[in-house]
Amino acid sequence: MALLNILQYPDRRLHKVAKPVAHVDARIRRLVSDMAETMYQAPGVGLAATQVDVHERVIVIDISEMHDELQVFINPEIVWSSDERLFSEEGCLSVPGIYDKVERPEHVRVRALNEKGESVEVDATGLLAVCIQHEMDHLMGRVFVEYLSPLKQNRIKTKMRKQAAA
């Protein structure tokens, strides 16, 4: 296993749209393993391949207290989302130290492949629903701060650039 470099906002590579995974093979399983290690080390609860400059549709999530319930979503797609919406405070490993409220559907159903290449379907609410949607946004080249006002986005970009230069 290896720790991967997490891209920092406003890096342009975070805006690349990820391509579907053609085959779940040893290379993808290695990527999942490395992403999980990177996420736990950061520490975070979710990580999309886009964030580590791999532009394929792979997400790892673990919202458990003990960090022992890794969930893998390869080629995820939301097949249903509730009309009920919820504001939740979000943060991101690509935007360290920045947290803000984002409105998303409260409940989603996602279909994906797991690390064995098996089809899975998960009904998610609460933090898991937020994480799935947040990480899937990364696969579409979107960072959570883009849900915020232009003024907030500019302030965050300025702050992140100053941190990178320091």
mmCIF file of C-alpha atoms in Angstrom:
data_model
loop_
_atom_site.group_PDB
_atom_site.id
_atom_site.type_symbol
_atom_site.label_atom_id
_atom_site.label_comp_id
_atom_site.label_asym_id
_atom_site.label_seq_id
_atom_site.Cartn_x
_atom_site.Cartn_y
_atom_site.Cartn_z
ATOM 1 C CA MET A 1 0.000 0.000 0.000
ATOM 2 C CA ALA A 2 1.080 3.571 -0.619
ATOM 3 C CA LEU A 3 -0.026 7.013 0.431
ATOM 4 C CA LEU A 4 -1.197 9.103 -2.502
ATOM 5 C CA ASN A 5 -0.897 12.855 -2.961
ATOM 6 C CA ILE A 6 -4.243 14.644 -2.505
ATOM 7 C CA LEU A 7 -4.792 17.506 -4.941
ATOM 8 C CA GLN A 8 -5.616 20.843 -3.314
ATOM 9 C CA TYR A 9 -8.318 23.222 -4.504
ATOM 10 C CA PRO A 10 -8.197 25.206 -6.811
ATOM 11 C CA ASP A 11 -6.008 22.735 -8.763
ATOM 12 C CA ARG A 12 -7.486 22.440 -12.276
ATOM 13 C CA ARG A 13 -7.146 18.650 -12.229
ATOM 14 C CA LEU A 14 -9.975 18.547 -9.661
ATOM 15 C CA HIS A 15 -12.286 19.662 -12.478
ATOM 16 C CA LYS A 16 -11.586 16.714 -14.789
ATOM 17 C CA VAL A 17 -14.509 14.372 -15.354
ATOM 18 C CA ALA A 18 -13.620 10.783 -14.415
ATOM 19 C CA LYS A 19 -14.004 7.980 -16.942
ATOM 20 C CA PRO A 20 -15.805 4.712 -16.123
ATOM 21 C CA VAL A 21 -13.671 1.783 -14.970
ATOM 22 C CA ALA A 22 -13.647 -0.809 -17.757
ATOM 23 C CA HIS A 23 -12.565 -3.790 -15.602
ATOM 24 C CA VAL A 24 -12.205 -4.275 -11.874
ATOM 25 C CA ASP A 25 -8.780 -5.877 -11.838
ATOM 26 C CA ALA A 26 -5.655 -5.947 -9.679
ATOM 27 C CA ARG A 27 -4.762 -2.376 -10.685
ATOM 28 C CA ILE A 28 -8.150 -1.067 -9.521
ATOM 29 C CA ARG A 29 -7.989 -3.097 -6.295
ATOM 30 C CA ARG A 30 -4.528 -1.589 -5.640
ATOM 31 C CA LEU A 31 -5.932 1.888 -6.289
ATOM 32 C CA VAL A 32 -8.783 1.198 -3.826
ATOM 33 C CA SER A 33 -6.287 -0.006 -1.210
ATOM 34 C CA ASP A 34 -4.022 3.030 -1.690
ATOM 35 C CA MET A 35 -6.987 5.419 -1.628
ATOM 36 C CA ALA A 36 -8.289 3.865 1.599
ATOM 37 C CA GLU A 37 -4.873 4.166 3.254
ATOM 38 C CA THR A 38 -4.613 7.785 2.095
ATOM 39 C CA MET A 39 -8.130 8.614 3.345
ATOM 40 C CA TYR A 40 -7.521 7.082 6.781
ATOM 41 C CA GLN A 41 -4.130 8.801 7.120
ATOM 42 C CA ALA A 42 -5.486 12.246 6.103
ATOM 43 C CA PRO A 43 -7.856 11.658 8.134
ATOM 44 C CA GLY A 44 -11.130 11.739 6.218
ATOM 45 C CA VAL A 45 -14.346 9.793 5.690
ATOM 46 C CA GLY A 46 -14.376 9.750 1.890
ATOM 47 C CA LEU A 47 -12.051 10.065 -1.085
ATOM 48 C CA ALA A 48 -12.626 10.079 -4.829
ATOM 49 C CA ALA A 49 -9.972 8.963 -7.314
ATOM 50 C CA THR A 50 -10.099 12.424 -8.906
ATOM 51 C CA GLN A 51 -8.652 13.850 -5.687
ATOM 52 C CA VAL A 52 -5.512 11.726 -6.117
ATOM 53 C CA ASP A 53 -5.202 12.636 -9.818
ATOM 54 C CA VAL A 54 -6.619 9.344 -11.103
ATOM 55 C CA HIS A 55 -9.535 10.190 -13.352
ATOM 56 C CA GLU A 56 -11.550 6.994 -13.072
ATOM 57 C CA ARG A 57 -14.893 6.504 -11.322
ATOM 58 C CA VAL A 58 -13.723 5.096 -7.964
ATOM 59 C CA ILE A 59 -14.791 6.217 -4.471
ATOM 60 C CA VAL A 60 -13.898 4.954 -0.994
ATOM 61 C CA ILE A 61 -15.949 5.875 2.074
ATOM 62 C CA ASP A 62 -15.812 4.893 5.737
ATOM 63 C CA ILE A 63 -18.069 6.804 8.130
ATOM 64 C CA SER A 64 -17.706 4.300 10.977
ATOM 65 C CA GLU A 65 -16.352 5.368 14.369
ATOM 66 C CA MET A 66 -13.642 2.691 14.313
ATOM 67 C CA HIS A 67 -12.701 3.223 10.642
ATOM 68 C CA ASP A 68 -13.272 -0.451 9.946
ATOM 69 C CA GLU A 69 -16.246 -0.397 7.544
ATOM 70 C CA LEU A 70 -14.738 0.593 4.209
ATOM 71 C CA GLN A 71 -17.254 0.930 1.394
ATOM 72 C CA VAL A 72 -16.076 0.954 -2.215
ATOM 73 C CA PHE A 73 -18.081 2.372 -5.094
ATOM 74 C CA ILE A 74 -16.769 1.794 -8.623
ATOM 75 C CA ASN A 75 -18.720 3.421 -11.460
ATOM 76 C CA PRO A 76 -21.335 4.703 -8.993
ATOM 77 C CA GLU A 77 -24.634 6.091 -10.187
ATOM 78 C CA ILE A 78 -27.458 7.562 -8.176
ATOM 79 C CA VAL A 79 -30.578 5.695 -9.270
ATOM 80 C CA TRP A 80 -32.964 7.542 -6.948
ATOM 81 C CA SER A 81 -32.901 10.557 -4.664
ATOM 82 C CA SER A 82 -35.533 11.899 -2.301
ATOM 83 C CA ASP A 83 -37.386 15.145 -2.789
ATOM 84 C CA GLU A 84 -36.561 15.993 0.825
ATOM 85 C CA ARG A 85 -33.417 18.078 1.010
ATOM 86 C CA LEU A 86 -31.099 18.781 3.906
ATOM 87 C CA PHE A 87 -28.339 21.290 4.665
ATOM 88 C CA SER A 88 -25.237 19.590 6.071
ATOM 89 C CA GLU A 89 -21.849 20.992 6.938
ATOM 90 C CA GLU A 90 -19.246 19.589 4.578
ATOM 91 C CA GLY A 91 -15.493 19.622 4.473
ATOM 92 C CA CYS A 92 -13.074 18.132 1.986
ATOM 93 C CA LEU A 93 -9.570 16.686 2.004
ATOM 94 C CA SER A 94 -8.870 18.803 -1.102
ATOM 95 C CA VAL A 95 -9.964 21.975 0.716
ATOM 96 C CA PRO A 96 -8.427 21.494 4.190
ATOM 97 C CA GLY A 97 -9.760 23.631 7.015
ATOM 98 C CA ILE A 98 -12.798 24.862 5.068
ATOM 99 C CA TYR A 99 -16.306 23.839 6.139
ATOM 100 C CA ASP A 100 -19.672 25.133 4.978
ATOM 101 C CA LYS A 101 -23.286 24.054 4.596
ATOM 102 C CA VAL A 102 -24.403 22.451 1.330
ATOM 103 C CA GLU A 103 -27.952 21.460 0.414
ATOM 104 C CA ARG A 104 -28.410 17.942 -0.974
ATOM 105 C CA PRO A 105 -31.113 15.261 -1.186
ATOM 106 C CA GLU A 106 -31.562 13.649 2.234
ATOM 107 C CA HIS A 107 -31.808 10.080 0.905
ATOM 108 C CA VAL A 108 -30.178 8.482 -2.148
ATOM 109 C CA ARG A 109 -29.924 5.029 -3.671
ATOM 110 C CA VAL A 110 -26.642 4.311 -5.409
ATOM 111 C CA ARG A 111 -25.717 1.416 -7.675
ATOM 112 C CA ALA A 112 -22.056 0.565 -8.209
ATOM 113 C CA LEU A 113 -19.495 -2.200 -8.347
ATOM 114 C CA ASN A 114 -17.519 -3.173 -5.257
ATOM 115 C CA GLU A 115 -13.798 -3.997 -5.205
ATOM 116 C CA LYS A 116 -14.624 -7.572 -6.299
ATOM 117 C CA GLY A 117 -16.470 -6.289 -9.362
ATOM 118 C CA GLU A 118 -19.851 -7.324 -7.937
ATOM 119 C CA SER A 119 -22.880 -5.108 -8.424
ATOM 120 C CA VAL A 120 -24.148 -3.506 -5.207
ATOM 121 C CA GLU A 121 -27.032 -1.177 -4.418
ATOM 122 C CA VAL A 122 -27.018 0.943 -1.267
ATOM 123 C CA ASP A 123 -29.776 3.045 0.273
ATOM 124 C CA ALA A 124 -28.136 5.909 2.104
ATOM 125 C CA THR A 125 -29.298 8.622 4.486
ATOM 126 C CA GLY A 126 -27.498 11.013 6.796
ATOM 127 C CA LEU A 127 -23.736 11.260 6.594
ATOM 128 C CA LEU A 128 -23.425 8.350 4.149
ATOM 129 C CA ALA A 129 -25.821 10.034 1.688
ATOM 130 C CA VAL A 130 -23.892 13.307 1.976
ATOM 131 C CA CYS A 131 -20.546 11.513 1.476
ATOM 132 C CA ILE A 132 -21.726 9.591 -1.569
ATOM 133 C CA GLN A 133 -23.040 12.747 -3.237
ATOM 134 C CA HIS A 134 -19.949 14.762 -2.277
ATOM 135 C CA GLU A 135 -17.539 12.148 -3.660
ATOM 136 C CA MET A 136 -19.622 11.618 -6.805
ATOM 137 C CA ASP A 137 -19.392 15.365 -7.409
ATOM 138 C CA HIS A 138 -15.593 14.937 -7.491
ATOM 139 C CA LEU A 139 -15.982 12.322 -10.224
ATOM 140 C CA MET A 140 -17.900 14.937 -12.229
ATOM 141 C CA GLY A 141 -15.172 17.527 -11.673
ATOM 142 C CA ARG A 142 -17.036 19.479 -9.010
ATOM 143 C CA VAL A 143 -15.753 20.552 -5.580
ATOM 144 C CA PHE A 144 -18.223 21.299 -2.763
ATOM 145 C CA VAL A 145 -17.177 24.953 -2.501
ATOM 146 C CA GLU A 146 -18.740 25.475 -5.935
ATOM 147 C CA TYR A 147 -22.149 25.244 -4.229
ATOM 148 C CA LEU A 148 -21.254 28.380 -2.253
ATOM 149 C CA SER A 149 -21.647 32.015 -3.280
ATOM 150 C CA PRO A 150 -19.079 33.494 -5.703
ATOM 151 C CA LEU A 151 -17.792 35.712 -2.876
ATOM 152 C CA LYS A 152 -17.148 32.713 -0.604
ATOM 153 C CA GLN A 153 -15.548 30.786 -3.481
ATOM 154 C CA ASN A 154 -13.131 33.652 -4.179
ATOM 155 C CA ARG A 155 -12.206 33.965 -0.509
ATOM 156 C CA ILE A 156 -11.533 30.220 -0.304
ATOM 157 C CA LYS A 157 -9.418 30.276 -3.503
ATOM 158 C CA THR A 158 -7.362 33.159 -2.116
ATOM 159 C CA LYS A 159 -6.861 31.400 1.219
ATOM 160 C CA MET A 160 -5.889 28.098 -0.444
ATOM 161 C CA ARG A 161 -3.403 29.838 -2.785
ATOM 162 C CA LYS A 162 -1.802 31.623 0.181
ATOM 163 C CA GLN A 163 -1.493 28.305 2.050
ATOM 164 C CA ALA A 164 0.097 26.659 -0.988
ATOM 165 C CA ALA A 165 2.612 29.497 -1.361
ATOM 166 C CA ALA A 166 3.614 29.398 2.327
#
